[in-house]
Short mmCIF file of C-alpha atoms in Angstrom, two decimals:
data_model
loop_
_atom_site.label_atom_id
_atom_site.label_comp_id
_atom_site.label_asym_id
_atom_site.label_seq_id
_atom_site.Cartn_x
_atom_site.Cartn_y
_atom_site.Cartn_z
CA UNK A 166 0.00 0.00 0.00
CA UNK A 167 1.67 3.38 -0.84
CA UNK A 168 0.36 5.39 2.33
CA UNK A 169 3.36 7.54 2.88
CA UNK A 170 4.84 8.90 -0.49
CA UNK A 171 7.93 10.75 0.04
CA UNK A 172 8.52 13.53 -2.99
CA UNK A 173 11.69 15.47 -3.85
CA UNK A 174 11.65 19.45 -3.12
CA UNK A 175 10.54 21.14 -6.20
CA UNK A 176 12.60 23.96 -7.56
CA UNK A 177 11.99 26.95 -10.54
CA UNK A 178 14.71 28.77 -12.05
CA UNK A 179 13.27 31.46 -13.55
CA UNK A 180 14.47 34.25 -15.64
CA UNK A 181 13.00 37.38 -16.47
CA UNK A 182 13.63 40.26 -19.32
CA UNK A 183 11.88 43.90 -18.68
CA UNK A 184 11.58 47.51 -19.45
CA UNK A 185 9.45 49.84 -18.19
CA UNK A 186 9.09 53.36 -19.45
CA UNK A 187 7.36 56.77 -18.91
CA UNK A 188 6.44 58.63 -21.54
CA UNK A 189 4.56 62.37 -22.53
CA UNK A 190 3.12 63.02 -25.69
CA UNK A 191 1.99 66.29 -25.83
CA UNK A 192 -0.86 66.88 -22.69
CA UNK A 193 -0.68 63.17 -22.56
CA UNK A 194 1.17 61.05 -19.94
CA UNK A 195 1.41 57.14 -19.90
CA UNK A 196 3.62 54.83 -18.80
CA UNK A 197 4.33 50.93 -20.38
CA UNK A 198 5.82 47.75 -19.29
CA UNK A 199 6.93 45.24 -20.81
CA UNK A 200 8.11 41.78 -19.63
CA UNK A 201 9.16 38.17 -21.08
CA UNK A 202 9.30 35.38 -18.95
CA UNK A 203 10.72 32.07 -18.93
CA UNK A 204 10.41 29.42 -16.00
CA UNK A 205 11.48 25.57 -15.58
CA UNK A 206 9.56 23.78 -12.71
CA UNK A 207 11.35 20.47 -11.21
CA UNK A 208 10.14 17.83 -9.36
CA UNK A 209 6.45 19.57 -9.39
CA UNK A 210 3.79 18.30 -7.29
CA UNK A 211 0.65 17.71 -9.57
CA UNK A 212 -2.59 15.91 -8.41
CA UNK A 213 -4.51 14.36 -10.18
CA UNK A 214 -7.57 11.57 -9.55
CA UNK A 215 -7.61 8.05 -10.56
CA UNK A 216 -11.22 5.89 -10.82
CA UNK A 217 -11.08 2.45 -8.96
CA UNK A 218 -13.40 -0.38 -8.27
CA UNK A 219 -13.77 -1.51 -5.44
CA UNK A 220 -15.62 -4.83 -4.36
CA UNK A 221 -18.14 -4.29 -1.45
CA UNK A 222 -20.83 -6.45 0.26
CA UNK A 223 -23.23 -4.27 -1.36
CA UNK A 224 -21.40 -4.54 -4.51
CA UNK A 225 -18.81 -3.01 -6.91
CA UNK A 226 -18.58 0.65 -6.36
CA UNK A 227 -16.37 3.29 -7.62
CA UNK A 228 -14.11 5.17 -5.62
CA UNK A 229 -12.11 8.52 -7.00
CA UNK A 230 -8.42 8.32 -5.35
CA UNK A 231 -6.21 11.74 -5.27
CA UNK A 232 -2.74 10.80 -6.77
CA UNK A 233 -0.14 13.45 -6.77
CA UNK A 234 2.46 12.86 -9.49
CA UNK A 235 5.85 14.47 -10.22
CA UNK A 236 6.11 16.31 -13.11
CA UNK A 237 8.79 19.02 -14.87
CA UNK A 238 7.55 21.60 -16.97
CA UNK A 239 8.31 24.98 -19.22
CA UNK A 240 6.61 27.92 -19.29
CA UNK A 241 7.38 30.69 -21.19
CA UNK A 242 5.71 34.30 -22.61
CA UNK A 243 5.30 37.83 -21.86
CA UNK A 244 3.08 40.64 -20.70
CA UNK A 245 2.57 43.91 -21.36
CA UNK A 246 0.61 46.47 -19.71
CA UNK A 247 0.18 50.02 -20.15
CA UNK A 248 -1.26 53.43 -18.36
CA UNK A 249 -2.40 56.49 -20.36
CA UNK A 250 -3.60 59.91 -18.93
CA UNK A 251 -5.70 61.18 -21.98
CA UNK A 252 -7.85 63.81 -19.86
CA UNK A 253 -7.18 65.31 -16.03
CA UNK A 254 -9.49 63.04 -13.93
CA UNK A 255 -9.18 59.88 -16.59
CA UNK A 256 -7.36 57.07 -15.82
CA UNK A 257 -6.85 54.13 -18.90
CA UNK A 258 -5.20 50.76 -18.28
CA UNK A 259 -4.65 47.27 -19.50
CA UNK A 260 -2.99 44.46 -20.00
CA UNK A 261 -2.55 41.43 -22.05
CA UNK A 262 -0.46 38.27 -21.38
CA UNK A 263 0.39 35.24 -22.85
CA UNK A 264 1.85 31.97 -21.79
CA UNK A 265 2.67 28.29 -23.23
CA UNK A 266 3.17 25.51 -20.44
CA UNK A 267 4.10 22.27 -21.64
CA UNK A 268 5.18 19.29 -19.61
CA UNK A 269 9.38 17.94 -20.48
CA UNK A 270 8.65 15.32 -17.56
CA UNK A 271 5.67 13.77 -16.26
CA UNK A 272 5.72 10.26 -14.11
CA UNK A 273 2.07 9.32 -13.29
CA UNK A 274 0.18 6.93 -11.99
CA UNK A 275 -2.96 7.49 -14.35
CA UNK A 276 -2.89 4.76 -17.06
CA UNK A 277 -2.34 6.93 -20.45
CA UNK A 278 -1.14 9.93 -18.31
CA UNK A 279 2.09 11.47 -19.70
CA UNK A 280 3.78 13.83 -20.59
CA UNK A 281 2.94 13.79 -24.08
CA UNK A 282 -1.09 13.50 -23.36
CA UNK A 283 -1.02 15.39 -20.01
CA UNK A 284 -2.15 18.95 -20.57
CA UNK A 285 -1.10 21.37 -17.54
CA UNK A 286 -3.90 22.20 -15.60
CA UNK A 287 -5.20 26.02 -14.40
CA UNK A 288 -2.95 27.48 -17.18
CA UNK A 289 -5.16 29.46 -19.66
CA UNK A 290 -3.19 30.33 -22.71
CA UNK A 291 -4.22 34.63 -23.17
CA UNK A 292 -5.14 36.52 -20.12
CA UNK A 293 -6.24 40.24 -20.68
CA UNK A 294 -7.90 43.23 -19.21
CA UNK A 295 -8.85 47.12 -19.37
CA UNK A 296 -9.98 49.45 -16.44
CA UNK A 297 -11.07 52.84 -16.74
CA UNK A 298 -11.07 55.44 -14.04
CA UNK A 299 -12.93 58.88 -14.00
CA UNK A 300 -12.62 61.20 -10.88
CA UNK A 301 -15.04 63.94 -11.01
CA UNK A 302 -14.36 67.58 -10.84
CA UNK A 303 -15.56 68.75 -7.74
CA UNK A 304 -15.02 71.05 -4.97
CA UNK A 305 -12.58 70.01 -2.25
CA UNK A 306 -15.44 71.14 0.38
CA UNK A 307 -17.58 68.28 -1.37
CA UNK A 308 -15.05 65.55 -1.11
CA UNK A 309 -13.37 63.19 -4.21
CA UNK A 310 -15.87 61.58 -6.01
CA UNK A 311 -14.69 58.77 -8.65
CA UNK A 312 -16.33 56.13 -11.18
CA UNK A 313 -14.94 52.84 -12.17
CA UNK A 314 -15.30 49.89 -14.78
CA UNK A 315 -13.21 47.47 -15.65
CA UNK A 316 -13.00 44.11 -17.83
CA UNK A 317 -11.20 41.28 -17.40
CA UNK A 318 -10.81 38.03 -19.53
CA UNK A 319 -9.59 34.74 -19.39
CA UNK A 320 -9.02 32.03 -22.39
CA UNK A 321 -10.04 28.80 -21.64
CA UNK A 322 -7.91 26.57 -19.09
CA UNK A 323 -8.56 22.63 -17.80
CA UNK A 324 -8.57 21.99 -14.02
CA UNK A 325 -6.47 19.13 -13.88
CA UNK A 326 -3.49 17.51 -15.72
CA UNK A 327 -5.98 14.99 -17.19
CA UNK A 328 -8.14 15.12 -20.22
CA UNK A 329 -11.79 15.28 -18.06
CA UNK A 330 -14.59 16.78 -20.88
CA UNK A 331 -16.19 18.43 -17.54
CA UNK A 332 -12.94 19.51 -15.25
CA UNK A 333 -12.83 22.46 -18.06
CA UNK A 334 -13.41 25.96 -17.77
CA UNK A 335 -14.22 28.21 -21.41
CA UNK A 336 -13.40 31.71 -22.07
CA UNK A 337 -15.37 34.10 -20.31
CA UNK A 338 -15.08 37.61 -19.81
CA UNK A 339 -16.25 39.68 -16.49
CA UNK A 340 -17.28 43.33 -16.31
CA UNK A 341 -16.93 45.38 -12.12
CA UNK A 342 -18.01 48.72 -11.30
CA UNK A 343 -17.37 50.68 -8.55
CA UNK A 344 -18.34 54.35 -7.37
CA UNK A 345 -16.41 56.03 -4.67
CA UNK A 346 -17.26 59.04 -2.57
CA UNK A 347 -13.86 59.96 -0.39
CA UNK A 348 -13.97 62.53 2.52
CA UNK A 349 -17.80 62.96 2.00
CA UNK A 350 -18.56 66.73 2.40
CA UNK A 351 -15.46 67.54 4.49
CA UNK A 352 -15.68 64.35 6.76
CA UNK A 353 -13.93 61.76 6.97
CA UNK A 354 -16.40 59.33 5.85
CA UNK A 355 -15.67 57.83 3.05
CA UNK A 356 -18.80 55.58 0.85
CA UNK A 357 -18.68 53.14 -1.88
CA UNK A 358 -21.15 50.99 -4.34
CA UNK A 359 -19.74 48.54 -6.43
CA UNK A 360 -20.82 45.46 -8.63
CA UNK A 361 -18.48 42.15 -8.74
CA UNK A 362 -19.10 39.87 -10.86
#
């Protein structure tokens, strides 16, 4: 019976290339970065589940067992994300990012699990987002009063290592606003509404 599984300490070298940068053109102020990425995972910890029958005095039942299995893996890509001040008060941002994970090593025990089939789990391939920011011009005496929305999306990813047609999430997209009243008329009291989706 393999109760007590002892696994080596997993390690990432990982290696990063970036520039970030201010820049004014005319009344306009914004500021990029830029980043590329590179990262090898050893001796990873992945779990995974495994289906087994069991015989019972009831009967044959199915039991789902956790198996963690050791795994090495790439992953590799870039991000940027940038900040522009088009208009005093506005506030633009986004960002976009994308990645490619792919298993070098992967010792399981999942019949038909490797690392040629295995498809890393919780990794979604483009990641993005945009957020805009408006603060109102009003009177100090009446306090700061700002409005918010921002967008964020996700490609699709798979929960697990495994191919499982359910343990997989599509692309979605999600939409938050928010509405903030700082230092309400003078006071310290500050009030917010938002929507989170």
């Amino acid at each position: 019976s393999e109760t007590n599984i002892a696994f080596k300490p997993e390690t990432v070298d990982d290696w990063e290339l970036g520039l970030k940068a201010d820049w004014n053109i005319g009344d306009i102020d914004g500021r990029t970065n830029v980043a590329l990425f590179y990262a090898e995972n050893t001796d990873t910890q992945r779990q995974n589940s495994l289906t087994q029958q069991l015989q019972t005095p009831s009967g044959i039942i199915n039991q789902s067992v956790t198996i963690i299995d050791n795994a090495t893996s790439e992953t590799k890509g870039g991000e940027i994300e940038m900040t522009v001040l088009p208009l005093p008060g506005l506030d633009l941002s986004g960002f976009w990012a994308v990645s490619f994970a792919e298993f070098t090593e992967y010792e399981s025990r999942v019949p038909g699990v490797n690392k040629d089939t295995a498809q890393m789990g919780v990794a979604p391939q483009h990641i993005g987002g945009f957020t805009a920011r408006y603060t109102l011009p009003l009177s100090p005496e009446i306090g700061e009063v700002s409005l918010q929305g921002n967008y964020y999306w996700t490609d699709s990813f798979k929960w697990s290592d495994t191919y499982d047609p359910y343990g997989e999430t599509e692309s979605y997209g999600l939409v938050n606003l928010r509405a903030d009243w700082r230092d309400v008329m003078g006071t310290s009291l500050d009030v917010a509404l938002y929507v989170k989706n």
